[in-house]
Amino acid sequence: MDKPALPKGTRDFGPVVMARRNYLTGVIRQVFERFGFQPLETPAMENLSTLLGKYGEEGDQLLFRILDNGDFLKDVPDDVFALRDARKLSQYIAGKGLRYDLTVPFARYVVMNRSDIPMPFRRYQIQPVWRADRPQKGRYREFYQCDADVVGTDSLLCETEIVLMIDEVFGKLGLKDYAIKINHRDILNHIARATGAAGRENDLFVALDKLDKIGEEGVREELSQRGFATSVADKLFDFIRTGAAPNGLTQLSKDLPESRGLNELQQVFAMLRLAGNDLTHAQFDVSLARGLTYYTGCIFEVKISNVAVGSVCGGGRYDNLTQAFGSKEKLSGVGISFGIDRIYDALAELNLFPSQVQSSVKVLVCHMDEGTFRFGLQVVQQLRQAGVASELYPDITKLRKQLDYANRRQIPFAAVIGPDEMSRGTVALKNLTTGEQETLTTEKLIEKLKP
Amino acid sequence: MDKPALPKGTRDFGPVVMARRNYLTGVIRQVFERFGFQPLETPAMENLSTLLGKYGEEGDQLLFRILDNGDFLKDVPDDVFALRDARKLSQYIAGKGLRYDLTVPFARYVVMNRSDIPMPFRRYQIQPVWRADRPQKGRYREFYQCDADVVGTDSLLCETEIVLMIDEVFGKLGLKDYAIKINHRDILNHIARATGAAGRENDLFVALDKLDKIGEEGVREELSQRGFATSVADKLFDFIRTGAAPNGLTQLSKDLPESRGLNELQQVFAMLRLAGNDLTHAQFDVSLARGLTYYTGCIFEVKISNVAVGSVCGGGRYDNLTQAFGSKEKLSGVGISFGIDRIYDALAELNLFPSQVQSSVKVLVCHMDEGTFRFGLQVVQQLRQAGVASELYPDITKLRKQLDYANRRQIPFAAVIGPDEMSRGTVALKNLTTGEQETLTTEKLIEKLKP
């Protein structure tokens, strides 16, 4: 028999990783819920009619399609079958696909349940998505997305609260050195017009978006390759320099007095200050472009300094969540997506996972024989009743083997019960990190280990 | 454009349902972790070579298969393609399938990570599984399983702890009227031998398993249809009656002195008593058979009385977790599976979801104009800092509309800020259930709502 293996690009999350991931998503969930966001979960499978055409042609190719059950060849026309063309055939034999992101299922949910949803609707969703991308370091075919969106209001309070939430999450995780970059599509559009690139905004922004990676010279080169005159690049970088100055927003307002975006960002920063945010992390970045044409208002991106994981959060305001489903109501919204895998890597690299997260069990109760095992069963149950995660070693065996197990499990304490301890109603509590040992009554033991 | 729809047999879990589900799984997780069980998550997709042949022929037919990406027809031999046979073709075009249960992925994980896993290994896993069953009331194509298993030890402590965990979970959920039925495969095997049905145990037990549903007469009829003599049924029901008597275990031991199973169950019940369990819910049930041939030792099943949801938990001891993957090491284990959907239905029917579970947000901060909105932003942030889930209504609009929203969201309190309140640094706190209203300083407001 072949050794079993995992499908390419997928992962098991074992106990240590899971404990850390649960800690991370727990922090995020708590902040989301404190801001009034409500959980939503949608099925892994969606009808292909829901998914196709939403992610561009490349996205359609990356969907995992599910073979129809039963005789899936039954309804394939003979002429189609005779072509032996995988792409054509798949339209007849696979009606469902795996979720590619969380935004399309969210939009589908809103369209299907519109009349039951009180607006504005704040939802968060933390679920895996699947993409048939070429697997590589840090890129998986199954990975989690973690999205929060408010739809049904244009209020800039939503943009403000998204920044507050990001700061809250990162603060709770112990991250200090990071930047929440904020820009606005309308500012970029005004800049495009002022540089003489109106109508070619997208080309301009795709090049600009790489500034971080390839620098000014690289962007200039790319612009020239895309057919922009040198004068466009010159004017563009004038704007970038103005916007990057300490008082960038106000300075730009002089050059672009018509820009709704500049006005909106000024309101967002004013609300942030009012809400007690000291703007240590949140900052205007006129060069932030973000590729998606989907965004129409504020855009966000978060980077952690000194950690090579790239951007860890991204989002922005969009005009019309449900347009793709033919809905006439224009539902504007603003959303943020936390890159859980990357934040996990950053926390690991910076050693920021709290040590108690690694050891789910606090104490292993050890014994010497049948009698002390039976006493141990009573002790372990008292510990659990008091809220202490604990185990009794299940087999009667050498103490050494029991302690070995505790060490491999990273359990910090062993409560050893020998016949002497039992006769006095005590345990010998061993700190497996320091080697220290003390004899305690079971009451004192519980008191000491109780959370 | 067609209205979007969900694939047959799948569900969205909206905010209210999710809040309840998170409460339910939260209780279960907490108990599992207190008993030392560690979380594991495996990918939704598995190689079909991992899944096929593990669930019988019917199970193989119910797997959701994932179409290979790219030109999936490339490697199909011409003669196979010419057959136009869906079953044959699928072997060439779909190499992966969706997880059908959590046991096979668990076994695969153990085989692949054997040397890194400290034994005994206690894992729990709460993830969806997919089966292409015909959807019907209460049966879905995507549903959650919630499993806990200990492998790598024969100790009956594991059986004992499983019963303790079930009692703990059900107690925390507020369930009172339920039975944890316990039996042992070896007892059933001895009974089969003593009735003269040796070699045909399976037929006997499949019929017996229906006793709850079809009664003694029904079982007798089915046994006769399956070709058993009346004397077999007579003897079988003699044993059932003996076992059902108040002192059933001891009584049966006289008739079946050789049974290892009877001895083991007596040990389990003794350990339960020692651990402080009063056996209100745990009971020996000699007629409990459970279909799966997989089980070799103790078997468990839980039923809630007065609720028509069927069995809500099931499990037992098995001999060899990793056998199907060709592993030579015999890893015995014992597991329990909580039927989350059914327990959810039971809690809903018995009205046992705590009321605070429905309302994730405690207070909506309402305002009258630009100025009170700005004051509200400061209030809502103070509330959140103090751990109170709260929202500020994002748009400046009529108070009536804001209160409507609070009611639809089931938010229990509204903190209304008018110009008078603001000038005094107070809010008018309205209890939206009782209609009571009081004026409070923001400090008192926080104190009152703080968790």
PDB file of N, CA, C and O in Angstrom, chain B residues 305-357:
ATOM      1  N   SER B 305     -34.288  12.635  26.095  1.00  0.00           N
ATOM      2  CA  SER B 305     -35.691  12.221  26.215  1.00  0.00           C
ATOM      3  C   SER B 305     -36.617  13.350  25.770  1.00  0.00           C
ATOM      4  O   SER B 305     -36.269  14.524  25.858  1.00  0.00           O
ATOM      5  N   ASN B 306     -37.793  12.992  25.316  1.00  0.00           N
ATOM      6  CA  ASN B 306     -38.848  13.957  24.972  1.00  0.00           C
ATOM      7  C   ASN B 306     -38.484  14.904  23.826  1.00  0.00           C
ATOM      8  O   ASN B 306     -39.096  15.950  23.686  1.00  0.00           O
ATOM      9  N   VAL B 307     -37.455  14.587  23.071  1.00  0.00           N
ATOM     10  CA  VAL B 307     -37.125  15.401  21.904  1.00  0.00           C
ATOM     11  C   VAL B 307     -36.920  14.423  20.745  1.00  0.00           C
ATOM     12  O   VAL B 307     -36.159  13.468  20.879  1.00  0.00           O
ATOM     13  N   ALA B 308     -37.621  14.683  19.643  1.00  0.00           N
ATOM     14  CA  ALA B 308     -37.596  13.711  18.543  1.00  0.00           C
ATOM     15  C   ALA B 308     -36.409  13.961  17.620  1.00  0.00           C
ATOM     16  O   ALA B 308     -36.571  14.235  16.435  1.00  0.00           O
ATOM     17  N   VAL B 309     -35.189  13.896  18.160  1.00  0.00           N
ATOM     18  CA  VAL B 309     -34.035  14.128  17.290  1.00  0.00           C
ATOM     19  C   VAL B 309     -33.149  12.886  17.129  1.00  0.00           C
ATOM     20  O   VAL B 309     -32.122  12.949  16.479  1.00  0.00           O
ATOM     21  N   GLY B 310     -33.567  11.747  17.728  1.00  0.00           N
ATOM     22  CA  GLY B 310     -32.730  10.545  17.595  1.00  0.00           C
ATOM     23  C   GLY B 310     -31.499  10.624  18.480  1.00  0.00           C
ATOM     24  O   GLY B 310     -31.449  11.424  19.410  1.00  0.00           O
ATOM     25  N   SER B 311     -30.504   9.785  18.159  1.00  0.00           N
ATOM     26  CA  SER B 311     -29.318   9.742  19.003  1.00  0.00           C
ATOM     27  C   SER B 311     -28.430  10.947  18.703  1.00  0.00           C
ATOM     28  O   SER B 311     -28.286  11.365  17.562  1.00  0.00           O
ATOM     29  N   VAL B 312     -27.877  11.570  19.746  1.00  0.00           N
ATOM     30  CA  VAL B 312     -27.124  12.817  19.579  1.00  0.00           C
ATOM     31  C   VAL B 312     -25.616  12.650  19.753  1.00  0.00           C
ATOM     32  O   VAL B 312     -24.849  13.580  19.498  1.00  0.00           O
ATOM     33  N   CYS B 313     -25.188  11.474  20.221  1.00  0.00           N
ATOM     34  CA  CYS B 313     -23.759  11.173  20.377  1.00  0.00           C
ATOM     35  C   CYS B 313     -23.593   9.691  20.150  1.00  0.00           C
ATOM     36  O   CYS B 313     -24.475   8.912  20.509  1.00  0.00           O
ATOM     37  N   GLY B 314     -22.461   9.297  19.596  1.00  0.00           N
ATOM     38  CA  GLY B 314     -22.192   7.876  19.480  1.00  0.00           C
ATOM     39  C   GLY B 314     -20.706   7.649  19.394  1.00  0.00           C
ATOM     40  O   GLY B 314     -19.956   8.545  18.987  1.00  0.00           O
ATOM     41  N   GLY B 315     -20.281   6.453  19.789  1.00  0.00           N
ATOM     42  CA  GLY B 315     -18.863   6.171  19.684  1.00  0.00           C
ATOM     43  C   GLY B 315     -18.539   4.822  20.272  1.00  0.00           C
ATOM     44  O   GLY B 315     -19.436   4.016  20.563  1.00  0.00           O
ATOM     45  N   GLY B 316     -17.247   4.576  20.438  1.00  0.00           N
ATOM     46  CA  GLY B 316     -16.844   3.300  20.996  1.00  0.00           C
ATOM     47  C   GLY B 316     -15.359   3.078  20.834  1.00  0.00           C
ATOM     48  O   GLY B 316     -14.630   3.930  20.319  1.00  0.00           O
ATOM     49  N   ARG B 317     -14.932   1.877  21.295  1.00  0.00           N
ATOM     50  CA  ARG B 317     -13.522   1.523  21.169  1.00  0.00           C
ATOM     51  C   ARG B 317     -13.282   0.695  19.914  1.00  0.00           C
ATOM     52  O   ARG B 317     -14.095  -0.147  19.553  1.00  0.00           O
ATOM     53  N   TYR B 318     -12.176   0.990  19.248  1.00  0.00           N
ATOM     54  CA  TYR B 318     -11.792   0.241  18.059  1.00  0.00           C
ATOM     55  C   TYR B 318     -10.381  -0.285  18.273  1.00  0.00           C
ATOM     56  O   TYR B 318      -9.604   0.242  19.076  1.00  0.00           O
ATOM     57  N   ASP B 319     -10.046  -1.314  17.505  1.00  0.00           N
ATOM     58  CA  ASP B 319      -8.798  -2.042  17.711  1.00  0.00           C
ATOM     59  C   ASP B 319      -7.614  -1.412  17.031  1.00  0.00           C
ATOM     60  O   ASP B 319      -6.494  -1.491  17.501  1.00  0.00           O
ATOM     61  N   ASN B 320      -7.881  -0.851  15.867  1.00  0.00           N
ATOM     62  CA  ASN B 320      -6.761  -0.577  14.988  1.00  0.00           C
ATOM     63  C   ASN B 320      -7.085   0.585  14.067  1.00  0.00           C
ATOM     64  O   ASN B 320      -7.580   0.409  12.966  1.00  0.00           O
ATOM     65  N   LEU B 321      -6.737   1.776  14.546  1.00  0.00           N
ATOM     66  CA  LEU B 321      -7.086   2.988  13.816  1.00  0.00           C
ATOM     67  C   LEU B 321      -6.466   3.039  12.423  1.00  0.00           C
ATOM     68  O   LEU B 321      -7.102   3.431  11.452  1.00  0.00           O
ATOM     69  N   THR B 322      -5.192   2.633  12.327  1.00  0.00           N
ATOM     70  CA  THR B 322      -4.431   2.929  11.111  1.00  0.00           C
ATOM     71  C   THR B 322      -4.276   1.733  10.179  1.00  0.00           C
ATOM     72  O   THR B 322      -3.577   1.818   9.173  1.00  0.00           O
ATOM     73  N   GLN B 323      -4.961   0.648  10.510  1.00  0.00           N
ATOM     74  CA  GLN B 323      -4.897  -0.571   9.713  1.00  0.00           C
ATOM     75  C   GLN B 323      -5.149  -0.328   8.225  1.00  0.00           C
ATOM     76  O   GLN B 323      -4.418  -0.827   7.365  1.00  0.00           O
ATOM     77  N   ALA B 324      -6.168   0.504   7.944  1.00  0.00           N
ATOM     78  CA  ALA B 324      -6.554   0.743   6.547  1.00  0.00           C
ATOM     79  C   ALA B 324      -5.417   1.368   5.754  1.00  0.00           C
ATOM     80  O   ALA B 324      -5.419   1.326   4.530  1.00  0.00           O
ATOM     81  N   PHE B 325      -4.432   1.969   6.444  1.00  0.00           N
ATOM     82  CA  PHE B 325      -3.297   2.555   5.740  1.00  0.00           C
ATOM     83  C   PHE B 325      -2.067   1.659   5.787  1.00  0.00           C
ATOM     84  O   PHE B 325      -0.957   2.110   5.558  1.00  0.00           O
ATOM     85  N   GLY B 326      -2.294   0.384   6.132  1.00  0.00           N
ATOM     86  CA  GLY B 326      -1.212  -0.583   6.079  1.00  0.00           C
ATOM     87  C   GLY B 326      -0.227  -0.471   7.223  1.00  0.00           C
ATOM     88  O   GLY B 326       0.853  -1.066   7.185  1.00  0.00           O
ATOM     89  N   SER B 327      -0.585   0.269   8.265  1.00  0.00           N
ATOM     90  CA  SER B 327       0.328   0.414   9.398  1.00  0.00           C
ATOM     91  C   SER B 327       0.369  -0.884  10.203  1.00  0.00           C
ATOM     92  O   SER B 327      -0.660  -1.518  10.431  1.00  0.00           O
ATOM     93  N   LYS B 328       1.581  -1.293  10.595  1.00  0.00           N
ATOM     94  CA  LYS B 328       1.701  -2.564  11.311  1.00  0.00           C
ATOM     95  C   LYS B 328       1.430  -2.411  12.802  1.00  0.00           C
ATOM     96  O   LYS B 328       0.995  -3.331  13.472  1.00  0.00           O
ATOM     97  N   GLU B 329       1.706  -1.240  13.317  1.00  0.00           N
ATOM     98  CA  GLU B 329       1.457  -0.963  14.730  1.00  0.00           C
ATOM     99  C   GLU B 329      -0.050  -0.982  14.979  1.00  0.00           C
ATOM    100  O   GLU B 329      -0.803  -0.341  14.264  1.00  0.00           O
ATOM    101  N   LYS B 330      -0.473  -1.726  16.004  1.00  0.00           N
ATOM    102  CA  LYS B 330      -1.908  -1.758  16.303  1.00  0.00           C
ATOM    103  C   LYS B 330      -2.242  -0.624  17.250  1.00  0.00           C
ATOM    104  O   LYS B 330      -1.928  -0.679  18.436  1.00  0.00           O
ATOM    105  N   LEU B 331      -2.858   0.402  16.743  1.00  0.00           N
ATOM    106  CA  LEU B 331      -3.200   1.552  17.585  1.00  0.00           C
ATOM    107  C   LEU B 331      -4.661   1.453  18.001  1.00  0.00           C
ATOM    108  O   LEU B 331      -5.561   1.779  17.236  1.00  0.00           O
ATOM    109  N   SER B 332      -4.878   1.016  19.239  1.00  0.00           N
ATOM    110  CA  SER B 332      -6.240   0.951  19.741  1.00  0.00           C
ATOM    111  C   SER B 332      -6.657   2.334  20.220  1.00  0.00           C
ATOM    112  O   SER B 332      -5.832   3.133  20.644  1.00  0.00           O
ATOM    113  N   GLY B 333      -7.934   2.600  20.137  1.00  0.00           N
ATOM    114  CA  GLY B 333      -8.403   3.896  20.588  1.00  0.00           C
ATOM    115  C   GLY B 333      -9.877   3.862  20.899  1.00  0.00           C
ATOM    116  O   GLY B 333     -10.557   2.859  20.668  1.00  0.00           O
ATOM    117  N   VAL B 334     -10.353   4.975  21.440  1.00  0.00           N
ATOM    118  CA  VAL B 334     -11.773   5.072  21.718  1.00  0.00           C
ATOM    119  C   VAL B 334     -12.199   6.502  21.388  1.00  0.00           C
ATOM    120  O   VAL B 334     -11.462   7.455  21.638  1.00  0.00           O
ATOM    121  N   GLY B 335     -13.352   6.603  20.747  1.00  0.00           N
ATOM    122  CA  GLY B 335     -13.778   7.922  20.291  1.00  0.00           C
ATOM    123  C   GLY B 335     -15.252   8.166  20.508  1.00  0.00           C
ATOM    124  O   GLY B 335     -16.033   7.237  20.707  1.00  0.00           O
ATOM    125  N   ILE B 336     -15.596   9.447  20.472  1.00  0.00           N
ATOM    126  CA  ILE B 336     -16.995   9.849  20.605  1.00  0.00           C
ATOM    127  C   ILE B 336     -17.260  10.931  19.576  1.00  0.00           C
ATOM    128  O   ILE B 336     -16.383  11.745  19.278  1.00  0.00           O
ATOM    129  N   SER B 337     -18.453  10.920  19.018  1.00  0.00           N
ATOM    130  CA  SER B 337     -18.823  11.924  18.030  1.00  0.00           C
ATOM    131  C   SER B 337     -20.100  12.609  18.503  1.00  0.00           C
ATOM    132  O   SER B 337     -21.099  11.954  18.799  1.00  0.00           O
ATOM    133  N   PHE B 338     -20.052  13.944  18.603  1.00  0.00           N
ATOM    134  CA  PHE B 338     -21.236  14.715  19.013  1.00  0.00           C
ATOM    135  C   PHE B 338     -21.983  15.163  17.755  1.00  0.00           C
ATOM    136  O   PHE B 338     -21.382  15.763  16.869  1.00  0.00           O
ATOM    137  N   GLY B 339     -23.260  14.861  17.714  1.00  0.00           N
ATOM    138  CA  GLY B 339     -24.073  15.294  16.570  1.00  0.00           C
ATOM    139  C   GLY B 339     -24.542  16.727  16.788  1.00  0.00           C
ATOM    140  O   GLY B 339     -25.583  16.985  17.378  1.00  0.00           O
ATOM    141  N   ILE B 340     -23.737  17.656  16.277  1.00  0.00           N
ATOM    142  CA  ILE B 340     -23.961  19.068  16.594  1.00  0.00           C
ATOM    143  C   ILE B 340     -25.310  19.575  16.087  1.00  0.00           C
ATOM    144  O   ILE B 340     -26.017  20.302  16.783  1.00  0.00           O
ATOM    145  N   ASP B 341     -25.671  19.184  14.861  1.00  0.00           N
ATOM    146  CA  ASP B 341     -26.951  19.653  14.314  1.00  0.00           C
ATOM    147  C   ASP B 341     -28.123  19.208  15.183  1.00  0.00           C
ATOM    148  O   ASP B 341     -29.038  19.977  15.451  1.00  0.00           O
ATOM    149  N   ARG B 342     -28.062  17.944  15.615  1.00  0.00           N
ATOM    150  CA  ARG B 342     -29.172  17.426  16.425  1.00  0.00           C
ATOM    151  C   ARG B 342     -29.204  18.043  17.816  1.00  0.00           C
ATOM    152  O   ARG B 342     -30.266  18.325  18.361  1.00  0.00           O
ATOM    153  N   ILE B 343     -28.027  18.224  18.410  1.00  0.00           N
ATOM    154  CA  ILE B 343     -28.001  18.858  19.737  1.00  0.00           C
ATOM    155  C   ILE B 343     -28.518  20.287  19.626  1.00  0.00           C
ATOM    156  O   ILE B 343     -29.279  20.765  20.477  1.00  0.00           O
ATOM    157  N   TYR B 344     -28.138  20.959  18.536  1.00  0.00           N
ATOM    158  CA  TYR B 344     -28.641  22.323  18.282  1.00  0.00           C
ATOM    159  C   TYR B 344     -30.177  22.309  18.253  1.00  0.00           C
ATOM    160  O   TYR B 344     -30.821  23.118  18.922  1.00  0.00           O
ATOM    161  N   ASP B 345     -30.737  21.367  17.480  1.00  0.00           N
ATOM    162  CA  ASP B 345     -32.191  21.295  17.378  1.00  0.00           C
ATOM    163  C   ASP B 345     -32.837  21.034  18.737  1.00  0.00           C
ATOM    164  O   ASP B 345     -33.871  21.610  19.066  1.00  0.00           O
ATOM    165  N   ALA B 346     -32.211  20.156  19.527  1.00  0.00           N
ATOM    166  CA  ALA B 346     -32.753  19.833  20.849  1.00  0.00           C
ATOM    167  C   ALA B 346     -32.721  21.062  21.756  1.00  0.00           C
ATOM    168  O   ALA B 346     -33.700  21.373  22.443  1.00  0.00           O
ATOM    169  N   LEU B 347     -31.607  21.791  21.752  1.00  0.00           N
ATOM    170  CA  LEU B 347     -31.509  22.996  22.592  1.00  0.00           C
ATOM    171  C   LEU B 347     -32.554  24.034  22.174  1.00  0.00           C
ATOM    172  O   LEU B 347     -33.163  24.693  23.016  1.00  0.00           O
ATOM    173  N   ALA B 348     -32.746  24.155  20.851  1.00  0.00           N
ATOM    174  CA  ALA B 348     -33.733  25.125  20.357  1.00  0.00           C
ATOM    175  C   ALA B 348     -35.127  24.706  20.812  1.00  0.00           C
ATOM    176  O   ALA B 348     -35.893  25.515  21.338  1.00  0.00           O
ATOM    177  N   GLU B 349     -35.442  23.407  20.659  1.00  0.00           N
ATOM    178  CA  GLU B 349     -36.776  22.921  21.017  1.00  0.00           C
ATOM    179  C   GLU B 349     -37.030  23.075  22.509  1.00  0.00           C
ATOM    180  O   GLU B 349     -38.133  23.423  22.930  1.00  0.00           O
ATOM    181  N   LEU B 350     -35.997  22.853  23.315  1.00  0.00           N
ATOM    182  CA  LEU B 350     -36.163  22.934  24.776  1.00  0.00           C
ATOM    183  C   LEU B 350     -35.902  24.356  25.287  1.00  0.00           C
ATOM    184  O   LEU B 350     -35.909  24.588  26.490  1.00  0.00           O
ATOM    185  N   ASN B 351     -35.657  25.283  24.352  1.00  0.00           N
ATOM    186  CA  ASN B 351     -35.468  26.689  24.723  1.00  0.00           C
ATOM    187  C   ASN B 351     -34.285  26.868  25.681  1.00  0.00           C
ATOM    188  O   ASN B 351     -34.369  27.590  26.672  1.00  0.00           O
ATOM    189  N   LEU B 352     -33.202  26.192  25.411  1.00  0.00           N
ATOM    190  CA  LEU B 352     -32.064  26.190  26.336  1.00  0.00           C
ATOM    191  C   LEU B 352     -30.906  27.090  25.897  1.00  0.00           C
ATOM    192  O   LEU B 352     -29.892  27.153  26.585  1.00  0.00           O
ATOM    193  N   PHE B 353     -31.032  27.785  24.772  1.00  0.00           N
ATOM    194  CA  PHE B 353     -29.963  28.731  24.424  1.00  0.00           C
ATOM    195  C   PHE B 353     -30.062  29.947  25.340  1.00  0.00           C
ATOM    196  O   PHE B 353     -31.140  30.546  25.433  1.00  0.00           O
ATOM    197  N   PRO B 354     -28.998  30.310  26.039  1.00  0.00           N
ATOM    198  CA  PRO B 354     -29.068  31.476  26.923  1.00  0.00           C
ATOM    199  C   PRO B 354     -29.436  32.724  26.125  1.00  0.00           C
ATOM    200  O   PRO B 354     -29.015  32.877  24.975  1.00  0.00           O
ATOM    201  N   SER B 355     -30.236  33.614  26.720  1.00  0.00           N
ATOM    202  CA  SER B 355     -30.751  34.750  25.949  1.00  0.00           C
ATOM    203  C   SER B 355     -29.630  35.666  25.484  1.00  0.00           C
ATOM    204  O   SER B 355     -29.714  36.255  24.410  1.00  0.00           O
ATOM    205  N   GLN B 356     -28.545  35.796  26.242  1.00  0.00           N
ATOM    206  CA  GLN B 356     -27.482  36.716  25.802  1.00  0.00           C
ATOM    207  C   GLN B 356     -26.772  36.193  24.549  1.00  0.00           C
ATOM    208  O   GLN B 356     -26.075  36.959  23.872  1.00  0.00           O
ATOM    209  N   VAL B 357     -26.984  34.909  24.216  1.00  0.00           N
ATOM    210  CA  VAL B 357     -26.361  34.367  23.011  1.00  0.00           C
ATOM    211  C   VAL B 357     -26.976  34.991  21.752  1.00  0.00           C
ATOM    212  O   VAL B 357     -26.306  35.184  20.744  1.00  0.00           O
TER     213      VAL B 357
END
